[in-house]
Protein backbone atom coordinates (compact mmCIF):
# COMPACT_ATOMS: atom_id res chain seq x y z
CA UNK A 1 -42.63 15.24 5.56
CA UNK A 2 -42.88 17.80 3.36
CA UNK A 3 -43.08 20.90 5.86
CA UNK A 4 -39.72 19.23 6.86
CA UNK A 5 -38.43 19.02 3.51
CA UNK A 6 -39.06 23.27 3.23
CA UNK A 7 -38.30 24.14 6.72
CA UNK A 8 -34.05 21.93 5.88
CA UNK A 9 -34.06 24.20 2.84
CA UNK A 10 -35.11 27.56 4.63
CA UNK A 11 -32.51 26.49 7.00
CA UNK A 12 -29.77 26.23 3.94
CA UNK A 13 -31.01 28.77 2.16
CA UNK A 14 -30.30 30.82 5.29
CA UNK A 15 -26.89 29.29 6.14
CA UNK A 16 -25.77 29.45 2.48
CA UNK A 17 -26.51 33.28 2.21
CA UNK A 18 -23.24 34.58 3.81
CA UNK A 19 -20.76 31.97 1.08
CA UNK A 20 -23.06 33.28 -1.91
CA UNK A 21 -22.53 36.92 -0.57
CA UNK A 22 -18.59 36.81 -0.67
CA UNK A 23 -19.07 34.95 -3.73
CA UNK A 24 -20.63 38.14 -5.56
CA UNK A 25 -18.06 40.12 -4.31
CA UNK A 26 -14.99 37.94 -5.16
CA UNK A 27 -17.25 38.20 -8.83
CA UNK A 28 -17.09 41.84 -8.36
CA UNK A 29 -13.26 42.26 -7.78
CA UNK A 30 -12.93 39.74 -10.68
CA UNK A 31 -15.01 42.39 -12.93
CA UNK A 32 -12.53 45.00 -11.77
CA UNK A 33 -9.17 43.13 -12.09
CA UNK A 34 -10.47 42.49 -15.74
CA UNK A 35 -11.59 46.14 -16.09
CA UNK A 36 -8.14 47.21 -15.12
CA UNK A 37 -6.33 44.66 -16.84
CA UNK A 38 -7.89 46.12 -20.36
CA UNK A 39 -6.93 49.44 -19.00
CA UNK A 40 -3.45 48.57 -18.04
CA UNK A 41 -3.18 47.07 -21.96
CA UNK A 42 -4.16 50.21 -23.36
CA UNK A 43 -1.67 52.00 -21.73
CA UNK A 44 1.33 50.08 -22.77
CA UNK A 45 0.46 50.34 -26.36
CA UNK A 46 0.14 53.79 -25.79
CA UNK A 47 3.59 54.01 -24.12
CA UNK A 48 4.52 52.18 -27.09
CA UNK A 49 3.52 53.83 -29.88
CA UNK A 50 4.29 57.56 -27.86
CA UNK A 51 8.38 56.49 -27.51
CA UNK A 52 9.18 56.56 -31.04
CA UNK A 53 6.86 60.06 -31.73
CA UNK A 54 8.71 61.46 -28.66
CA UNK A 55 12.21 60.36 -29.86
CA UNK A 56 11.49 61.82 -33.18
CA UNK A 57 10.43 65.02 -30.96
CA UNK A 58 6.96 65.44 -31.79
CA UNK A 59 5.73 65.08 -28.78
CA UNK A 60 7.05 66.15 -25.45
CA UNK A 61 8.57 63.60 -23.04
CA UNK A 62 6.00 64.63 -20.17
CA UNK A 63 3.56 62.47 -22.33
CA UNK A 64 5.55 59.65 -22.08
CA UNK A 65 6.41 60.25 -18.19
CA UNK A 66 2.31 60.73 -17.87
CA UNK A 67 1.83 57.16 -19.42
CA UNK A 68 4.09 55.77 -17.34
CA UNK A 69 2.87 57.38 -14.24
CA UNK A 70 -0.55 56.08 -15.26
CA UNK A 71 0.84 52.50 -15.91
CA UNK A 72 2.21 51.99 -12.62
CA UNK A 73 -0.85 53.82 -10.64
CA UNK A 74 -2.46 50.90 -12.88
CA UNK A 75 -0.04 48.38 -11.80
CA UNK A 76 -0.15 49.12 -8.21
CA UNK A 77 -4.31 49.03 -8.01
CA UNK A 78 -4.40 45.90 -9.94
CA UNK A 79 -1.81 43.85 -7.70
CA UNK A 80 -4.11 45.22 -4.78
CA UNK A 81 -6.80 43.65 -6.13
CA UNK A 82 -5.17 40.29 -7.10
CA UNK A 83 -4.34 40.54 -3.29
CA UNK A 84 -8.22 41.46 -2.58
CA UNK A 85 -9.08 37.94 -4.71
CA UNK A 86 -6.69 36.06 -2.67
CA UNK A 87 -8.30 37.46 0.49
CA UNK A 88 -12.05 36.89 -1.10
CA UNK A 89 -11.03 33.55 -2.06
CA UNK A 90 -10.00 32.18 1.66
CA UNK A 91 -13.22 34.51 3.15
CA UNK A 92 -15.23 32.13 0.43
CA UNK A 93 -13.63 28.76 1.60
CA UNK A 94 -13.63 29.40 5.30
CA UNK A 95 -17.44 30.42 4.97
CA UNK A 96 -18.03 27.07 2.43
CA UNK A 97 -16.78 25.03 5.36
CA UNK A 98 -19.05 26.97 8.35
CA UNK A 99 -22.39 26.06 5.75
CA UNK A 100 -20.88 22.35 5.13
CA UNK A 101 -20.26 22.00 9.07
CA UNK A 102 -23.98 23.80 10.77
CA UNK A 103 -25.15 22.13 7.57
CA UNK A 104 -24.66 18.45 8.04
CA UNK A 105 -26.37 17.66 11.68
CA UNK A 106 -29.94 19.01 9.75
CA UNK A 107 -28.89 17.03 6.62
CA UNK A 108 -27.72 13.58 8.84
CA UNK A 109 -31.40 13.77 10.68
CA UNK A 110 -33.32 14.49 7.75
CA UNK A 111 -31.58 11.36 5.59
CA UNK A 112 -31.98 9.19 8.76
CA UNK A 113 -35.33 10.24 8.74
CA UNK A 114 -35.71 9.64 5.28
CA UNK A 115 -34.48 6.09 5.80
CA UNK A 116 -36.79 5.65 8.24
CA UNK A 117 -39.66 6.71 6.14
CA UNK A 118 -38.92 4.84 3.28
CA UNK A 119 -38.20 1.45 5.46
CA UNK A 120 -41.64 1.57 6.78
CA UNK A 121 -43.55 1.43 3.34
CA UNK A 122 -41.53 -2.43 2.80
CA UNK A 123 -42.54 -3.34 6.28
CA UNK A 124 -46.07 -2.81 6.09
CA UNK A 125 -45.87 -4.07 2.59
CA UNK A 126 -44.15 -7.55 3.44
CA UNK A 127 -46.84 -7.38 6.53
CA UNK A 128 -49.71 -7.33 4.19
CA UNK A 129 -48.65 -10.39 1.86
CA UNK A 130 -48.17 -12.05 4.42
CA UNK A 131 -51.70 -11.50 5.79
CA UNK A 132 -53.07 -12.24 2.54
CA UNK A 133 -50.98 -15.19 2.17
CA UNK A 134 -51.97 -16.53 5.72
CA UNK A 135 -55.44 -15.66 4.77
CA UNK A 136 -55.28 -17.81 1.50
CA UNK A 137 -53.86 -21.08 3.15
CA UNK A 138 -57.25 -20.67 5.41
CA UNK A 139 -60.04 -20.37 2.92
CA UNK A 140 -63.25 -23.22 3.47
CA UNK A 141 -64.58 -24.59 0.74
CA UNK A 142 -68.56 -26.10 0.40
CA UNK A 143 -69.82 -27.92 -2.15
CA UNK A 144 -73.36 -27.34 -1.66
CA UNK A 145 -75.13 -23.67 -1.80
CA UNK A 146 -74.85 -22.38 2.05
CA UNK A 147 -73.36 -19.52 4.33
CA UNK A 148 -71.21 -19.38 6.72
CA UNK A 149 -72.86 -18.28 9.66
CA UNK A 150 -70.34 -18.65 12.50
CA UNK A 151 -66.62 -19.16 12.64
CA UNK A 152 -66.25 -20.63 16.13
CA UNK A 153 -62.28 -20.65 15.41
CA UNK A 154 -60.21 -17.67 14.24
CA UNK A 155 -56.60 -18.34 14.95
CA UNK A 156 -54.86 -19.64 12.28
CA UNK A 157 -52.67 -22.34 13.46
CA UNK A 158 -55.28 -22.60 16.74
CA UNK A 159 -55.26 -26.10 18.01
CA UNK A 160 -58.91 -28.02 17.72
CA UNK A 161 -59.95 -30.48 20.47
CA UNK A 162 -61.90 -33.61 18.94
CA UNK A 163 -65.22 -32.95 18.34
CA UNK A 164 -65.51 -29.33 19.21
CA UNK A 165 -67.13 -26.94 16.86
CA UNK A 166 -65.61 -25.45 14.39
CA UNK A 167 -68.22 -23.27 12.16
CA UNK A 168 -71.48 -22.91 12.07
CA UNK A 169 -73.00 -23.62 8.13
CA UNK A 170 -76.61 -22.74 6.95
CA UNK A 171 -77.69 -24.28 3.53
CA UNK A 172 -79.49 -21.81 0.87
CA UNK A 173 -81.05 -24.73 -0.90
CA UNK A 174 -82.48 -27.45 0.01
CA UNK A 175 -81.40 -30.49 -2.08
CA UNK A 176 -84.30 -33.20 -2.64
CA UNK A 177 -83.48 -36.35 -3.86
């Protein structure tokens, strides 16, 4: 049972590689997106606080047309990778599904199995009492010192003609009177 137990999860580890594969790299475009979100920040309060120096006409207004150059090359990159997460995001889901579909046949026979396994143990269980119960209701007592040599009947519930045999006794002691 337990070779089986390893060889179902070598078979999901297997089937789950390809969902936790696309999951690192929707993590990785995630990392980026944030990356160039900070970026993107940066540059508008550096837009902002360049307008009012380049209105006053300390500094040149190709600064300001740089910024904003660098904003939207910003802008454009990070709404291509908000479009990459969307695309990520469905390659994730469809490849969830493939692992929960190829992954429930193996997981159906091993809990059947399972069931079956653990069904048995109460079977052979209620079996055994009762055995022991049967064999209870069919002990002999003696109330002098002796063996029981022979059992000429063993079925419990076995029908006895009139004066047949039954068992065969020896005495240990003889008793004098």
């Amino acid at each position: 049972m337990r070779i089986r137990t390893n060889k179902l999860k070598t078979f999901m580890s297997v089937l789950l590689e390809p969902v936790e594969q696309r999951q690192r790299s929707l993590n990785e475009v995630y990392a980026n997106h944030k990356r160039i979100s900070g970026s993107l920040d940066l540059l508008h309060r550096e837009r902002e606080l360049l307008q009012p120096l380049a209105k006053g006409k300390i500094i040149s207004e190709t600064e300001i047309l740089r910024t904003r150059k660098e904003i939207s090359s910003l802008e454009r990159h990070l709404n291509a990778i908000i479009e990459r997460i969307e695309q990520i995001k469905a390659v994730v889901r469809e490849a969830q599904l493939q692992f929960d579909e190829q992954n429930q046949a193996p997981r159906e026979e091993f809990l059947s199995e399972m069931n079956k396994r653990n069904g048995e143990p109460s079977f052979f269980f209620e079996t055994m009492r009762g055995a022991a119960n049967r064999l209870k209701n069919a002990e002999f007592s003696c109330l002098v010192n002796s063996v029981l040599n022979k059992l000429e009947i063993n079925k419990i519930g076995g029908v006895v003609n009139a004066g047949q045999k039954i068992i065969g006794i020896v005495l240990l002691m003889r008793m004098s009177f």
